[in-house]
Amino acid sequence: MANENVEGCTHNCSTCTAECSSRGGEAVDLSAHLCEGASVKHVYAVMSGKGGVGKTMVTSLLAAKFMQKGKRVAILDADITGPSIPQAFGLEGERICANSDGTVMFPAENKNGIQVMSANLLLDSATDPIIWRGSLIATAVKQFYEETLWQDVDYMFVDMPPGTGDVPLTVFQSLPVDGIIVVTSPQELVTMIVEKAVNMAKKMQLPIVGLIENLSYFECPECHKKTFLFGPSKIDDVAKKFDLDVLAKMPIDPKIASLMDSGMIDEPDLPYLDEAYEKIASMDKVSK
């Protein structure tokens, strides 16, 4: 039920924070609950204020880093209309199975044991478009968490679509998110982009693990000179403004793109995101 008098009403109370008459004055529990037998210890969301900054790449590298450290890892691909996680982990062409009555789905698992749930694993063809409204997409993300038999997961990374719309709101309201990693790039828009993500996190009362700047520079493989193709980095100033940590400044590395395209992003132990791993691991020790 929805309230026509509330500005911006989406007609879907499950993706709304407004306290309107449609709720009957009662608090609504939007929490997602794992299905029987599933286990997920920690959930971290990877978000960005805009598209094209390499959020999926960062999600993939984080998952690979934690797997290489001996953790059991899962990725919930919440970018429903632009899913690319399966290809990065060599799962292109795989399809999700379900139990006999269709109430529980089993995640795909790549050869290194990383569990993945993605819309592309439900389609007949990876190029089939998903043409859904925002409320339906948000519902699907919640179902991915609740109706998947996640097996003994230490760390789940949620690859979010860009922006601060229905899906981020659903993830932050419904999933037990331990922290948010914000991915950005060096362009002038960076301050505004980060500020939007930071302000949303504050409104949802969720901790921000830190910032990761992608496309930060290009390093010549011959002379090792760094060239800042998008201008000098501003991430340190932004981090200082919001009292956040800079977890990494990722270079433009053709090797990463090649590994993503070939489904081998978790094969080598790449020299990136070690600080992000240590920060997240230390947060979880403190929380215990």
PDB file of N, CA and C in Angstrom, residues 46-55 161-165 168 172 180-202 208 210-215 230 234-235 238-239 241-242 244:
ATOM      1  N   VAL A  46      29.723  -2.387  -1.709  1.00  0.00           N
ATOM      2  CA  VAL A  46      30.641  -1.584  -2.520  1.00  0.00           C
ATOM      3  C   VAL A  46      29.791  -0.678  -3.399  1.00  0.00           C
ATOM      4  N   MET A  47      29.890   0.644  -3.169  1.00  0.00           N
ATOM      5  CA  MET A  47      29.022   1.565  -3.887  1.00  0.00           C
ATOM      6  C   MET A  47      29.797   2.704  -4.517  1.00  0.00           C
ATOM      7  N   SER A  48      29.129   3.412  -5.414  1.00  0.00           N
ATOM      8  CA  SER A  48      29.706   4.598  -6.033  1.00  0.00           C
ATOM      9  C   SER A  48      28.583   5.590  -6.293  1.00  0.00           C
ATOM     10  N   GLY A  49      28.943   6.844  -6.416  1.00  0.00           N
ATOM     11  CA  GLY A  49      27.942   7.863  -6.677  1.00  0.00           C
ATOM     12  C   GLY A  49      27.586   7.968  -8.144  1.00  0.00           C
ATOM     13  N   LYS A  50      28.400   7.373  -9.019  1.00  0.00           N
ATOM     14  CA  LYS A  50      28.149   7.415 -10.455  1.00  0.00           C
ATOM     15  C   LYS A  50      28.681   6.145 -11.087  1.00  0.00           C
ATOM     16  N   GLY A  51      28.283   5.908 -12.313  1.00  0.00           N
ATOM     17  CA  GLY A  51      28.729   4.707 -13.017  1.00  0.00           C
ATOM     18  C   GLY A  51      30.084   4.896 -13.679  1.00  0.00           C
ATOM     19  N   GLY A  52      30.686   3.780 -14.056  1.00  0.00           N
ATOM     20  CA  GLY A  52      31.916   3.822 -14.826  1.00  0.00           C
ATOM     21  C   GLY A  52      33.186   4.069 -14.051  1.00  0.00           C
ATOM     22  N   VAL A  53      33.148   3.922 -12.724  1.00  0.00           N
ATOM     23  CA  VAL A  53      34.361   4.175 -11.932  1.00  0.00           C
ATOM     24  C   VAL A  53      35.083   2.890 -11.535  1.00  0.00           C
ATOM     25  N   GLY A  54      34.537   1.728 -11.909  1.00  0.00           N
ATOM     26  CA  GLY A  54      35.227   0.476 -11.617  1.00  0.00           C
ATOM     27  C   GLY A  54      34.774  -0.206 -10.343  1.00  0.00           C
ATOM     28  N   LYS A  55      33.529   0.016  -9.982  1.00  0.00           N
ATOM     29  CA  LYS A  55      32.991  -0.561  -8.750  1.00  0.00           C
ATOM     30  C   LYS A  55      32.979  -2.096  -8.796  1.00  0.00           C
ATOM     31  N   PRO A 161      24.546  -1.128  -7.777  1.00  0.00           N
ATOM     32  CA  PRO A 161      24.454  -0.245  -8.944  1.00  0.00           C
ATOM     33  C   PRO A 161      24.844   1.167  -8.524  1.00  0.00           C
ATOM     34  N   PRO A 162      25.211   2.015  -9.471  1.00  0.00           N
ATOM     35  CA  PRO A 162      25.605   3.378  -9.102  1.00  0.00           C
ATOM     36  C   PRO A 162      24.428   4.189  -8.573  1.00  0.00           C
ATOM     37  N   GLY A 163      24.756   5.199  -7.764  1.00  0.00           N
ATOM     38  CA  GLY A 163      23.728   6.114  -7.291  1.00  0.00           C
ATOM     39  C   GLY A 163      23.199   5.765  -5.910  1.00  0.00           C
ATOM     40  N   THR A 164      22.107   6.438  -5.546  1.00  0.00           N
ATOM     41  CA  THR A 164      21.539   6.305  -4.200  1.00  0.00           C
ATOM     42  C   THR A 164      20.037   6.022  -4.276  1.00  0.00           C
ATOM     43  N   GLY A 165      19.638   5.165  -5.207  1.00  0.00           N
ATOM     44  CA  GLY A 165      18.225   4.898  -5.444  1.00  0.00           C
ATOM     45  C   GLY A 165      17.671   3.696  -4.711  1.00  0.00           C
ATOM     46  N   PRO A 168      20.320   0.613  -3.425  1.00  0.00           N
ATOM     47  CA  PRO A 168      21.091   0.931  -2.217  1.00  0.00           C
ATOM     48  C   PRO A 168      20.199   1.083  -0.987  1.00  0.00           C
ATOM     49  N   PHE A 172      20.690  -1.254   2.291  1.00  0.00           N
ATOM     50  CA  PHE A 172      21.033  -0.654   3.578  1.00  0.00           C
ATOM     51  C   PHE A 172      19.945  -0.867   4.626  1.00  0.00           C
ATOM     52  N   ILE A 180      30.547   0.102   4.415  1.00  0.00           N
ATOM     53  CA  ILE A 180      30.444   0.494   3.012  1.00  0.00           C
ATOM     54  C   ILE A 180      31.816   0.912   2.497  1.00  0.00           C
ATOM     55  N   ILE A 181      32.168   0.432   1.314  1.00  0.00           N
ATOM     56  CA  ILE A 181      33.372   0.877   0.623  1.00  0.00           C
ATOM     57  C   ILE A 181      32.927   1.757  -0.542  1.00  0.00           C
ATOM     58  N   VAL A 182      33.411   2.982  -0.606  1.00  0.00           N
ATOM     59  CA  VAL A 182      33.010   3.926  -1.653  1.00  0.00           C
ATOM     60  C   VAL A 182      34.108   3.995  -2.716  1.00  0.00           C
ATOM     61  N   VAL A 183      33.729   3.728  -3.959  1.00  0.00           N
ATOM     62  CA  VAL A 183      34.671   3.759  -5.083  1.00  0.00           C
ATOM     63  C   VAL A 183      34.446   5.033  -5.873  1.00  0.00           C
ATOM     64  N   THR A 184      35.537   5.680  -6.231  1.00  0.00           N
ATOM     65  CA  THR A 184      35.425   6.924  -6.981  1.00  0.00           C
ATOM     66  C   THR A 184      36.583   7.030  -7.972  1.00  0.00           C
ATOM     67  N   SER A 185      36.685   8.161  -8.653  1.00  0.00           N
ATOM     68  CA  SER A 185      37.727   8.383  -9.645  1.00  0.00           C
ATOM     69  C   SER A 185      38.261   9.808  -9.490  1.00  0.00           C
ATOM     70  N   PRO A 186      39.335  10.174 -10.195  1.00  0.00           N
ATOM     71  CA  PRO A 186      40.014  11.450  -9.918  1.00  0.00           C
ATOM     72  C   PRO A 186      39.346  12.712 -10.482  1.00  0.00           C
ATOM     73  N   GLN A 187      38.290  12.594 -11.251  1.00  0.00           N
ATOM     74  CA  GLN A 187      37.729  13.774 -11.895  1.00  0.00           C
ATOM     75  C   GLN A 187      37.219  14.813 -10.893  1.00  0.00           C
ATOM     76  N   GLU A 188      36.964  16.011 -11.392  1.00  0.00           N
ATOM     77  CA  GLU A 188      36.506  17.118 -10.561  1.00  0.00           C
ATOM     78  C   GLU A 188      35.209  16.799  -9.817  1.00  0.00           C
ATOM     79  N   LEU A 189      34.402  15.908 -10.402  1.00  0.00           N
ATOM     80  CA  LEU A 189      33.123  15.570  -9.787  1.00  0.00           C
ATOM     81  C   LEU A 189      33.275  14.738  -8.515  1.00  0.00           C
ATOM     82  N   VAL A 190      34.496  14.339  -8.200  1.00  0.00           N
ATOM     83  CA  VAL A 190      34.704  13.384  -7.124  1.00  0.00           C
ATOM     84  C   VAL A 190      34.129  13.859  -5.798  1.00  0.00           C
ATOM     85  N   THR A 191      34.289  15.122  -5.457  1.00  0.00           N
ATOM     86  CA  THR A 191      33.808  15.613  -4.164  1.00  0.00           C
ATOM     87  C   THR A 191      32.304  15.451  -4.044  1.00  0.00           C
ATOM     88  N   MET A 192      31.584  15.857  -5.082  1.00  0.00           N
ATOM     89  CA  MET A 192      30.132  15.740  -5.054  1.00  0.00           C
ATOM     90  C   MET A 192      29.692  14.284  -4.994  1.00  0.00           C
ATOM     91  N   ILE A 193      30.368  13.429  -5.763  1.00  0.00           N
ATOM     92  CA  ILE A 193      30.015  12.012  -5.820  1.00  0.00           C
ATOM     93  C   ILE A 193      30.195  11.359  -4.458  1.00  0.00           C
ATOM     94  N   VAL A 194      31.351  11.582  -3.863  1.00  0.00           N
ATOM     95  CA  VAL A 194      31.634  10.990  -2.557  1.00  0.00           C
ATOM     96  C   VAL A 194      30.683  11.544  -1.505  1.00  0.00           C
ATOM     97  N   GLU A 195      30.413  12.848  -1.565  1.00  0.00           N
ATOM     98  CA  GLU A 195      29.549  13.461  -0.565  1.00  0.00           C
ATOM     99  C   GLU A 195      28.143  12.859  -0.603  1.00  0.00           C
ATOM    100  N   LYS A 196      27.622  12.578  -1.784  1.00  0.00           N
ATOM    101  CA  LYS A 196      26.314  11.936  -1.886  1.00  0.00           C
ATOM    102  C   LYS A 196      26.327  10.568  -1.197  1.00  0.00           C
ATOM    103  N   ALA A 197      27.349   9.771  -1.487  1.00  0.00           N
ATOM    104  CA  ALA A 197      27.436   8.436  -0.891  1.00  0.00           C
ATOM    105  C   ALA A 197      27.625   8.522   0.622  1.00  0.00           C
ATOM    106  N   VAL A 198      28.481   9.444   1.053  1.00  0.00           N
ATOM    107  CA  VAL A 198      28.733   9.609   2.489  1.00  0.00           C
ATOM    108  C   VAL A 198      27.467  10.047   3.203  1.00  0.00           C
ATOM    109  N   ASN A 199      26.753  10.985   2.630  1.00  0.00           N
ATOM    110  CA  ASN A 199      25.528  11.478   3.263  1.00  0.00           C
ATOM    111  C   ASN A 199      24.456  10.398   3.340  1.00  0.00           C
ATOM    112  N   MET A 200      24.381   9.555   2.313  1.00  0.00           N
ATOM    113  CA  MET A 200      23.416   8.454   2.378  1.00  0.00           C
ATOM    114  C   MET A 200      23.785   7.485   3.490  1.00  0.00           C
ATOM    115  N   ALA A 201      25.077   7.165   3.581  1.00  0.00           N
ATOM    116  CA  ALA A 201      25.533   6.251   4.637  1.00  0.00           C
ATOM    117  C   ALA A 201      25.219   6.809   6.020  1.00  0.00           C
ATOM    118  N   LYS A 202      25.413   8.112   6.187  1.00  0.00           N
ATOM    119  CA  LYS A 202      25.120   8.737   7.477  1.00  0.00           C
ATOM    120  C   LYS A 202      23.631   8.672   7.804  1.00  0.00           C
ATOM    121  N   ILE A 208      31.352   3.836   7.135  1.00  0.00           N
ATOM    122  CA  ILE A 208      32.087   3.792   5.872  1.00  0.00           C
ATOM    123  C   ILE A 208      33.493   3.279   6.158  1.00  0.00           C
ATOM    124  N   GLY A 210      36.006   3.099   4.035  1.00  0.00           N
ATOM    125  CA  GLY A 210      36.976   4.006   3.441  1.00  0.00           C
ATOM    126  C   GLY A 210      36.701   4.224   1.962  1.00  0.00           C
ATOM    127  N   LEU A 211      37.594   4.975   1.337  1.00  0.00           N
ATOM    128  CA  LEU A 211      37.474   5.332  -0.072  1.00  0.00           C
ATOM    129  C   LEU A 211      38.524   4.599  -0.898  1.00  0.00           C
ATOM    130  N   ILE A 212      38.133   4.212  -2.089  1.00  0.00           N
ATOM    131  CA  ILE A 212      39.073   3.635  -3.047  1.00  0.00           C
ATOM    132  C   ILE A 212      38.990   4.455  -4.326  1.00  0.00           C
ATOM    133  N   GLU A 213      40.118   5.031  -4.716  1.00  0.00           N
ATOM    134  CA  GLU A 213      40.163   5.797  -5.969  1.00  0.00           C
ATOM    135  C   GLU A 213      40.655   4.890  -7.080  1.00  0.00           C
ATOM    136  N   ASN A 214      39.809   4.691  -8.073  1.00  0.00           N
ATOM    137  CA  ASN A 214      40.179   3.892  -9.230  1.00  0.00           C
ATOM    138  C   ASN A 214      40.602   4.816 -10.372  1.00  0.00           C
ATOM    139  N   LEU A 215      41.324   4.275 -11.344  1.00  0.00           N
ATOM    140  CA  LEU A 215      41.808   5.049 -12.501  1.00  0.00           C
ATOM    141  C   LEU A 215      42.696   6.203 -12.041  1.00  0.00           C
ATOM    142  N   PHE A 230      43.683  11.657 -15.648  1.00  0.00           N
ATOM    143  CA  PHE A 230      42.463  12.408 -15.323  1.00  0.00           C
ATOM    144  C   PHE A 230      42.750  13.578 -14.393  1.00  0.00           C
ATOM    145  N   LYS A 234      42.524  13.958  -5.995  1.00  0.00           N
ATOM    146  CA  LYS A 234      41.936  14.817  -4.967  1.00  0.00           C
ATOM    147  C   LYS A 234      41.385  14.001  -3.813  1.00  0.00           C
ATOM    148  N   ILE A 235      41.634  12.707  -3.852  1.00  0.00           N
ATOM    149  CA  ILE A 235      41.007  11.805  -2.888  1.00  0.00           C
ATOM    150  C   ILE A 235      41.448  12.073  -1.452  1.00  0.00           C
ATOM    151  N   VAL A 238      39.416  14.944  -0.083  1.00  0.00           N
ATOM    152  CA  VAL A 238      38.048  14.512   0.177  1.00  0.00           C
ATOM    153  C   VAL A 238      37.989  13.666   1.451  1.00  0.00           C
ATOM    154  N   ALA A 239      38.945  12.765   1.580  1.00  0.00           N
ATOM    155  CA  ALA A 239      38.981  11.906   2.766  1.00  0.00           C
ATOM    156  C   ALA A 239      39.148  12.728   4.034  1.00  0.00           C
ATOM    157  N   LYS A 241      38.242  15.827   4.474  1.00  0.00           N
ATOM    158  CA  LYS A 241      37.012  16.595   4.696  1.00  0.00           C
ATOM    159  C   LYS A 241      35.987  15.775   5.470  1.00  0.00           C
ATOM    160  N   PHE A 242      35.896  14.492   5.143  1.00  0.00           N
ATOM    161  CA  PHE A 242      34.884  13.645   5.756  1.00  0.00           C
ATOM    162  C   PHE A 242      35.456  12.711   6.831  1.00  0.00           C
ATOM    163  N   LEU A 244      37.721  10.272   6.580  1.00  0.00           N
ATOM    164  CA  LEU A 244      37.681   8.903   6.097  1.00  0.00           C
ATOM    165  C   LEU A 244      39.075   8.433   5.711  1.00  0.00           C
TER     166      LEU A 244
END
